[in-house]
Amino acid sequence: GGTLRVVLGDQCSRGLSALRDLDPATDTVLMMEVQAECTYVPHHPQKIVLVLSAMRHFARALAARGVRVDHVPLDDPDNTQSFAGEVARAVARHRPAQIVATHPGEWRVLTDMQGWEAATGVPVEIREDDRFLCSLPRFRTWAAGRKQYRMEFFYREMRRETGLLMEGDEPAGGQWNYDAENRSALPKGLVPPPPRRFPPDTITREVMALVAHRFGAHFGDVEGFAWPVTAKDATAALDAFITDRLALFGDYQDAMAADQPTMFHALVSTSLNAGLLDPMEACRAAEKAWREGRAPLNAVEGFIRQILGWREYVRGIYWHLMPGYAEGNALDAHRPLPGFYWGGPTTMRCIEQTVAQTRDLAYAHHIQRLMVTGNFALLAGIAPAEINAWYLAVYADAFDWVELPNTHGMAIHADGGVMASKPYAASGAYINRMSDYCGSCTHDVKQSAGPRACPFNYLYWDFIARHADRFTKNPRMAMPLRTLAKMDPKKVAALRAEAARFLATLDG
Ligand code: FAD
Ligand code: DLZ
Ligand code: SF4
């Protein structure tokens, strides 16, 4: 008879394209909790709770509006535990005339979805995911014929098209980008207001028990779960950010501090990515705060750039360049992921702090991801597949379309510069400037050699030396190459020996 409408775990949005033109008299919405999606990487238990609880809340909300929802729970004894298996069973149950779905957020799932029609004999329509502000055809038009895909130019077009922070044809305040004002370390005595927490309700607690039971061996604590799992709570989280933290978001966007896991960040990525929060709603709320004088332009522009610029841009890059994108390994990196990424012991305080909060919260902010764990993986030459899978597993906001370009492209430069015009490689000095980690570290950030030297220092120079030939073609790498060339060759050899010794302990 009617239409079978498939809603995936990160598609818990009222306005989802697959739900448009739904006829409650004839149609059924299918939601599938499946083991395969929980284990293809060992997702952090809080990420699994987020997805499954959001699905259960969304299914309930749909049902309350009179929609017939067929929600297959994870522990249903007949559950085949895969999307393809569950779609086939649902077709047998409902005998639909057609299947309608929304474009998924992952290449792997799209391929799966494209096989449903042949497997079931029922026509499948895959609709555009129009929860994004830039459609995929629109991105392709922008990208066509460009040698480099620079986020900044994409972002300006998006500002013009949406009218966000525009005064006529001009950017508000006369500048497109206030990033230069967004690079302060956290001053002593300034304590960031804690983000709003959403204590688990009965549904979430049930899911937490299920996840603890089935996926308790995955890295990550389930107990502290406090993420929004409904659209209502997602909006409340956004409101709390706008009121309490937006004004200082810009200034301290790049700052890190021990025992301050969230700083002035928004904590809205889980909600945006699961479909609980609309990106335009988030941007408009920030813009309104600026127009009403509640937050300065550098903060509001910075926040809007992350969502309207970066978030849309990485999604465009992903779908423009997949599936080949994930295969690249431009820096020929092959080292296995060290055990300290999974909480094993390390003397490096910055890593220890970032990994510990990741285990507790399934969250780390941008600079921790980019300049601590990402930078280390870049310098140490961790194999792209291993570090990419780690990021996909451990962050509650990690879905392939957004995680992959950020890790593979931005953090480890495995795409050879498609995303970033130079690798984000940095020595300990950067981490010391932007954080207070080094003060309580057993390593000395001022030393590059010797038993107490900061590993980021010798690894940095080893990295520059290892790739010197490749980097001579890149004008943005001229400075470090010049410094390296001026160094006493004996010193370079000593640093590289130190790096080799350290890297051998990782492999051992
Ligand atoms: P805020 O700093 O408050 O920023 C506001 C919003 O802007 C975020 O919620 C997010 O939606 C958006 N945003 C900011 N930076 C980016 C970016 N680089 N790409 C896309 N959106 C951005 N973000 C994810 O959503 N999922 C991921 O799996 C993910 N993996 C990352 C991996 C690496 C190695 C790096 C360097 C970054 C990654 N990011 C990822 C981007 C960024 O770190 C997170 O979006 C951010 O930390 C989420 O926390 P927040 O909501 O407090 O962000
Ligand atoms: C991440 C995830 C998890 C853990 N579980 C499910 C699930 O049980 N059912 C589901 O529909 N989706 C789940 N997801 C999200 C998918 O793995 C995948 O990331 C998205 O569907 C891609 O858009
Ligand atoms: Fe990290 Fe080096 Fe600072 Fe220690 S000294 S916290 S290893 S940057």
mmCIF file of C-alpha atoms in Angstrom, residues 285-505:
data_model
loop_
_atom_site.group_PDB
_atom_site.id
_atom_site.type_symbol
_atom_site.label_atom_id
_atom_site.label_comp_id
_atom_site.label_asym_id
_atom_site.label_seq_id
_atom_site.Cartn_x
_atom_site.Cartn_y
_atom_site.Cartn_z
ATOM 1 C CA ALA A 285 20.034 33.476 17.483
ATOM 2 C CA ALA A 286 23.672 34.609 17.566
ATOM 3 C CA GLU A 287 23.045 37.400 15.065
ATOM 4 C CA LYS A 288 20.128 38.626 17.163
ATOM 5 C CA ALA A 289 22.318 38.722 20.282
ATOM 6 C CA TRP A 290 24.752 40.968 18.402
ATOM 7 C CA ARG A 291 22.033 43.273 17.064
ATOM 8 C CA GLU A 292 20.683 43.635 20.602
ATOM 9 C CA GLY A 293 24.135 44.448 21.954
ATOM 10 C CA ARG A 294 24.444 41.281 24.017
ATOM 11 C CA ALA A 295 27.565 39.957 22.265
ATOM 12 C CA PRO A 296 30.393 41.588 20.293
ATOM 13 C CA LEU A 297 30.856 41.128 16.573
ATOM 14 C CA ASN A 298 34.090 39.113 16.799
ATOM 15 C CA ALA A 299 32.280 36.474 18.882
ATOM 16 C CA VAL A 300 29.146 36.364 16.757
ATOM 17 C CA GLU A 301 30.992 36.379 13.441
ATOM 18 C CA GLY A 302 33.299 33.626 14.746
ATOM 19 C CA PHE A 303 30.375 31.454 15.786
ATOM 20 C CA ILE A 304 28.443 31.994 12.557
ATOM 21 C CA ARG A 305 31.586 31.267 10.509
ATOM 22 C CA GLN A 306 31.898 27.869 12.207
ATOM 23 C CA ILE A 307 28.362 26.873 11.289
ATOM 24 C CA LEU A 308 27.610 28.713 8.054
ATOM 25 C CA GLY A 309 31.197 28.402 6.829
ATOM 26 C CA TRP A 310 33.111 25.425 8.166
ATOM 27 C CA ARG A 311 30.251 23.058 8.806
ATOM 28 C CA GLU A 312 28.717 23.517 5.359
ATOM 29 C CA TYR A 313 32.103 23.571 3.673
ATOM 30 C CA VAL A 314 33.334 20.266 5.129
ATOM 31 C CA ARG A 315 30.091 18.592 4.144
ATOM 32 C CA GLY A 316 30.464 19.891 0.608
ATOM 33 C CA ILE A 317 34.074 18.692 0.439
ATOM 34 C CA TYR A 318 33.074 15.257 1.738
ATOM 35 C CA TRP A 319 30.406 14.597 -0.878
ATOM 36 C CA HIS A 320 32.387 16.274 -3.649
ATOM 37 C CA LEU A 321 35.467 14.097 -3.116
ATOM 38 C CA MET A 322 34.219 10.800 -1.714
ATOM 39 C CA PRO A 323 34.799 7.897 -1.946
ATOM 40 C CA GLY A 324 38.399 8.507 -3.047
ATOM 41 C CA TYR A 325 38.998 11.153 -0.395
ATOM 42 C CA ALA A 326 39.311 8.681 2.481
ATOM 43 C CA GLU A 327 41.964 6.652 0.637
ATOM 44 C CA GLY A 328 44.651 9.342 0.420
ATOM 45 C CA ASN A 329 47.830 9.188 2.488
ATOM 46 C CA ALA A 330 49.798 12.159 1.194
ATOM 47 C CA LEU A 331 52.358 12.125 4.008
ATOM 48 C CA ASP A 332 52.915 8.382 3.789
ATOM 49 C CA ALA A 333 51.969 7.810 7.424
ATOM 50 C CA HIS A 334 51.763 4.224 8.656
ATOM 51 C CA ARG A 335 52.295 4.157 12.407
ATOM 52 C CA PRO A 336 49.631 2.369 14.491
ATOM 53 C CA LEU A 337 47.630 4.461 16.952
ATOM 54 C CA PRO A 338 49.388 4.567 20.349
ATOM 55 C CA GLY A 339 47.567 3.093 23.332
ATOM 56 C CA PHE A 340 47.298 6.450 25.099
ATOM 57 C CA TYR A 341 44.585 7.514 22.636
ATOM 58 C CA TRP A 342 42.477 4.882 24.387
ATOM 59 C CA GLY A 343 43.416 6.038 27.868
ATOM 60 C CA GLY A 344 46.720 4.193 28.258
ATOM 61 C CA PRO A 345 49.376 5.951 30.325
ATOM 62 C CA THR A 346 51.269 8.932 28.944
ATOM 63 C CA THR A 347 53.539 11.519 30.493
ATOM 64 C CA MET A 348 52.277 14.178 28.059
ATOM 65 C CA ARG A 349 49.873 16.253 30.128
ATOM 66 C CA CYS A 350 48.121 17.866 27.145
ATOM 67 C CA ILE A 351 47.302 14.468 25.649
ATOM 68 C CA GLU A 352 46.390 12.956 29.001
ATOM 69 C CA GLN A 353 43.922 15.812 29.709
ATOM 70 C CA THR A 354 42.354 15.749 26.260
ATOM 71 C CA VAL A 355 41.911 11.976 26.242
ATOM 72 C CA ALA A 356 40.578 11.931 29.824
ATOM 73 C CA GLN A 357 37.871 14.474 29.062
ATOM 74 C CA THR A 358 37.068 12.666 25.841
ATOM 75 C CA ARG A 359 36.485 9.499 27.872
ATOM 76 C CA ASP A 360 34.318 11.379 30.402
ATOM 77 C CA LEU A 361 32.292 13.577 28.045
ATOM 78 C CA ALA A 362 32.660 12.287 24.468
ATOM 79 C CA TYR A 363 33.694 15.900 23.835
ATOM 80 C CA ALA A 364 36.823 17.936 23.252
ATOM 81 C CA HIS A 365 36.806 21.346 21.667
ATOM 82 C CA HIS A 366 38.273 22.286 18.333
ATOM 83 C CA ILE A 367 41.791 23.276 19.384
ATOM 84 C CA GLN A 368 42.219 20.162 21.498
ATOM 85 C CA ARG A 369 41.181 18.007 18.536
ATOM 86 C CA LEU A 370 43.317 19.927 16.068
ATOM 87 C CA MET A 371 46.405 20.968 18.017
ATOM 88 C CA VAL A 372 46.789 18.257 20.667
ATOM 89 C CA THR A 373 45.598 14.822 19.514
ATOM 90 C CA GLY A 374 45.519 15.848 15.822
ATOM 91 C CA ASN A 375 48.902 17.570 15.875
ATOM 92 C CA PHE A 376 50.462 14.601 17.643
ATOM 93 C CA ALA A 377 49.072 12.175 15.048
ATOM 94 C CA LEU A 378 50.374 14.426 12.269
ATOM 95 C CA LEU A 379 53.879 14.739 13.731
ATOM 96 C CA ALA A 380 54.145 11.066 14.705
ATOM 97 C CA GLY A 381 52.842 9.882 11.313
ATOM 98 C CA ILE A 382 49.861 7.875 12.541
ATOM 99 C CA ALA A 383 48.144 5.949 9.730
ATOM 100 C CA PRO A 384 45.129 7.964 8.455
ATOM 101 C CA ALA A 385 42.710 5.032 8.688
ATOM 102 C CA GLU A 386 43.584 4.523 12.367
ATOM 103 C CA ILE A 387 43.340 8.115 13.507
ATOM 104 C CA ASN A 388 40.234 8.772 11.387
ATOM 105 C CA ALA A 389 38.477 5.788 12.975
ATOM 106 C CA TRP A 390 39.468 7.036 16.431
ATOM 107 C CA TYR A 391 37.848 10.447 15.920
ATOM 108 C CA LEU A 392 34.753 8.840 14.439
ATOM 109 C CA ALA A 393 34.457 6.603 17.488
ATOM 110 C CA VAL A 394 35.172 8.861 20.434
ATOM 111 C CA TYR A 395 33.207 12.081 19.844
ATOM 112 C CA ALA A 396 29.461 12.217 20.321
ATOM 113 C CA ASP A 397 29.195 14.642 17.385
ATOM 114 C CA ALA A 398 31.200 12.463 14.987
ATOM 115 C CA PHE A 399 29.497 11.495 11.750
ATOM 116 C CA ASP A 400 31.559 10.635 8.717
ATOM 117 C CA TRP A 401 30.658 13.699 6.593
ATOM 118 C CA VAL A 402 32.026 16.095 9.224
ATOM 119 C CA GLU A 403 34.623 13.985 11.006
ATOM 120 C CA LEU A 404 36.543 12.777 7.957
ATOM 121 C CA PRO A 405 37.453 16.119 6.311
ATOM 122 C CA ASN A 406 38.361 17.590 9.701
ATOM 123 C CA THR A 407 40.663 14.730 10.625
ATOM 124 C CA HIS A 408 42.001 13.496 7.315
ATOM 125 C CA GLY A 409 42.235 16.972 5.777
ATOM 126 C CA MET A 410 42.637 19.570 8.515
ATOM 127 C CA ALA A 411 44.441 17.653 11.238
ATOM 128 C CA ILE A 412 46.734 15.169 9.499
ATOM 129 C CA HIS A 413 47.041 16.657 5.987
ATOM 130 C CA ALA A 414 46.501 13.218 4.454
ATOM 131 C CA ASP A 415 44.687 14.894 1.534
ATOM 132 C CA GLY A 416 47.887 16.707 0.563
ATOM 133 C CA GLY A 417 46.385 20.155 1.042
ATOM 134 C CA VAL A 418 42.872 20.039 -0.414
ATOM 135 C CA MET A 419 41.428 21.474 2.809
ATOM 136 C CA ALA A 420 44.317 23.328 4.403
ATOM 137 C CA SER A 421 47.057 25.129 2.501
ATOM 138 C CA LYS A 422 49.622 23.962 5.051
ATOM 139 C CA PRO A 423 49.786 21.262 7.707
ATOM 140 C CA TYR A 424 48.732 22.379 11.192
ATOM 141 C CA ALA A 425 52.034 21.218 12.651
ATOM 142 C CA ALA A 426 53.191 22.871 15.846
ATOM 143 C CA SER A 427 55.793 22.385 18.525
ATOM 144 C CA GLY A 428 55.142 22.527 22.263
ATOM 145 C CA ALA A 429 55.424 26.332 22.176
ATOM 146 C CA TYR A 430 51.976 26.622 20.570
ATOM 147 C CA ILE A 431 50.349 24.393 23.192
ATOM 148 C CA ASN A 432 52.147 26.334 25.925
ATOM 149 C CA ARG A 433 50.935 29.665 24.533
ATOM 150 C CA MET A 434 47.295 28.569 24.294
ATOM 151 C CA SER A 435 46.982 26.480 27.464
ATOM 152 C CA ASP A 436 48.147 25.954 31.025
ATOM 153 C CA TYR A 437 48.881 22.260 30.449
ATOM 154 C CA CYS A 438 52.636 22.585 30.333
ATOM 155 C CA GLY A 439 52.942 23.985 33.866
ATOM 156 C CA SER A 440 51.834 20.675 35.351
ATOM 157 C CA CYS A 441 53.580 18.414 32.841
ATOM 158 C CA THR A 442 56.595 16.228 33.595
ATOM 159 C CA HIS A 443 58.097 17.410 30.306
ATOM 160 C CA ASP A 444 59.745 20.783 29.934
ATOM 161 C CA VAL A 445 58.226 22.638 27.016
ATOM 162 C CA LYS A 446 61.357 24.799 26.733
ATOM 163 C CA GLN A 447 63.609 21.791 26.080
ATOM 164 C CA SER A 448 63.993 20.071 22.708
ATOM 165 C CA ALA A 449 66.496 17.414 23.680
ATOM 166 C CA GLY A 450 67.288 15.394 26.738
ATOM 167 C CA PRO A 451 65.188 13.141 28.952
ATOM 168 C CA ARG A 452 62.692 15.854 30.018
ATOM 169 C CA ALA A 453 62.250 17.463 26.615
ATOM 170 C CA CYS A 454 58.717 18.032 25.353
ATOM 171 C CA PRO A 455 58.071 15.364 22.682
ATOM 172 C CA PHE A 456 56.193 17.863 20.527
ATOM 173 C CA ASN A 457 59.463 19.801 20.096
ATOM 174 C CA TYR A 458 61.688 17.102 18.637
ATOM 175 C CA LEU A 459 58.761 15.495 16.811
ATOM 176 C CA TYR A 460 58.044 18.844 15.160
ATOM 177 C CA TRP A 461 61.558 19.225 13.770
ATOM 178 C CA ASP A 462 61.683 15.581 12.784
ATOM 179 C CA PHE A 463 58.418 16.099 10.897
ATOM 180 C CA ILE A 464 59.694 19.185 9.083
ATOM 181 C CA ALA A 465 62.954 17.438 8.181
ATOM 182 C CA ARG A 466 61.215 14.221 7.116
ATOM 183 C CA HIS A 467 58.994 16.111 4.661
ATOM 184 C CA ALA A 468 61.390 18.905 3.697
ATOM 185 C CA ASP A 469 61.421 17.952 0.015
ATOM 186 C CA ARG A 470 57.672 17.952 -0.282
ATOM 187 C CA PHE A 471 57.323 21.220 1.667
ATOM 188 C CA THR A 472 59.786 23.213 -0.454
ATOM 189 C CA LYS A 473 56.967 23.516 -2.987
ATOM 190 C CA ASN A 474 54.744 25.183 -0.373
ATOM 191 C CA PRO A 475 55.455 28.891 0.221
ATOM 192 C CA ARG A 476 53.580 28.723 3.550
ATOM 193 C CA MET A 477 56.213 26.276 4.831
ATOM 194 C CA ALA A 478 59.153 28.517 3.917
ATOM 195 C CA MET A 479 59.653 29.802 7.466
ATOM 196 C CA PRO A 480 60.157 26.498 9.283
ATOM 197 C CA LEU A 481 62.262 25.198 6.381
ATOM 198 C CA ARG A 482 64.502 28.261 6.611
ATOM 199 C CA THR A 483 64.896 27.780 10.366
ATOM 200 C CA LEU A 484 65.741 24.125 9.821
ATOM 201 C CA ALA A 485 68.323 25.005 7.165
ATOM 202 C CA LYS A 486 70.001 27.437 9.571
ATOM 203 C CA MET A 487 70.229 24.882 12.377
ATOM 204 C CA ASP A 488 73.512 23.178 13.114
ATOM 205 C CA PRO A 489 73.307 19.808 11.302
ATOM 206 C CA LYS A 490 74.538 18.119 14.482
ATOM 207 C CA LYS A 491 71.613 19.584 16.370
ATOM 208 C CA VAL A 492 69.181 18.430 13.687
ATOM 209 C CA ALA A 493 70.654 14.932 13.847
ATOM 210 C CA ALA A 494 70.327 14.918 17.639
ATOM 211 C CA LEU A 495 66.673 16.037 17.494
ATOM 212 C CA ARG A 496 65.908 13.409 14.920
ATOM 213 C CA ALA A 497 67.614 10.725 16.977
ATOM 214 C CA GLU A 498 65.526 11.819 19.970
ATOM 215 C CA ALA A 499 62.387 11.585 17.832
ATOM 216 C CA ALA A 500 63.365 8.140 16.542
ATOM 217 C CA ARG A 501 63.959 6.899 20.083
ATOM 218 C CA PHE A 502 60.585 8.268 21.230
ATOM 219 C CA LEU A 503 58.707 6.872 18.224
ATOM 220 C CA ALA A 504 60.284 3.465 18.816
ATOM 221 C CA THR A 505 58.779 3.423 22.326
#
